[in-house]
Amino acid sequence: MMNLPNTIVDVVVDRVKEIKEDSSEHTEEFLNMRILSASADVMRQKIEALLLMPVFGMQRIWHFKTVYPRKGLGLVTGSGNPYKYHTMDNFLRELPRLDIDQTLSKRLAKLYVEAFQIQFRTKEERTFYIDCFRKAVWTKKNIPKGMHATRNQVLKCLDVYFIHDSKGRPLLPLTRPGDSYLGDALFPLIEALEEAVGKEVVDFAIFDREGLAVAVFQEFTDRGKCFVTVLKENQYNCIDDFEIPKKSQWQTYKTDPRTGKVTEEI
């Protein structure tokens, strides 16, 4: 599991130490959470149980009540005894309250880079794709809404942006409200990834037309980075609208399937 359990536990343990050192800043109810008194071994076993759920045909926490192969999963994680639904549900409810999402994302990104053996030496390895996954949120609370493409409805949701490597593997997420804008997430994602690996690694970014904005283009220029995106038809008239660097050439983008004639170039 790419040392995932230990990485997650290390982040949790460090955060628990910080909370205990600044206990006066937290409420009594917060300080009474079970996760704050759990040992590293217990947390590791619970995290391993969660990561191994698909192996045992478990898709939801509720399955700890039903299809849970009690002896098998307990033996694999080293706990011996089976975990109950309420134990795991409480663990998952307390974990987000530690506010470790950004730290954990960066630590996991570094772990993925090492596991995938990305050296950032070639142009391909320094090229990244940024995209958004819009997740519907079923809640009675008043939270921002956005257009959910799959359901073709405006729903309460969260926007989860991902930066992928050149092989399409997601490395690091960034969660924003459902009415967020891709252009505002591009550079925070790039900065978070580069902070995670400890150096500048993004030379080339690819994103869709939602990120189109003069301010975004200018920011890429100022940072000395390149990008590829898709322009809308009303944003240019012809090739003369573009500045073409010396010694560069247009490459075929679209051809007419009937005649083979090039209709659009990039």
PDB file of C-alpha atoms in Angstrom, residues 75 126 200 214:
ATOM      1  CA  LEU A  75      -6.340 -10.785  10.927  1.00  0.00           C
ATOM      2  CA  ARG A 126       7.359  18.185 -16.093  1.00  0.00           C
ATOM      3  CA  GLU A 200       9.831  23.703  -9.010  1.00  0.00           C
ATOM      4  CA  VAL A 214      -6.092  37.227 -19.397  1.00  0.00           C
TER       5      VAL A 214
END
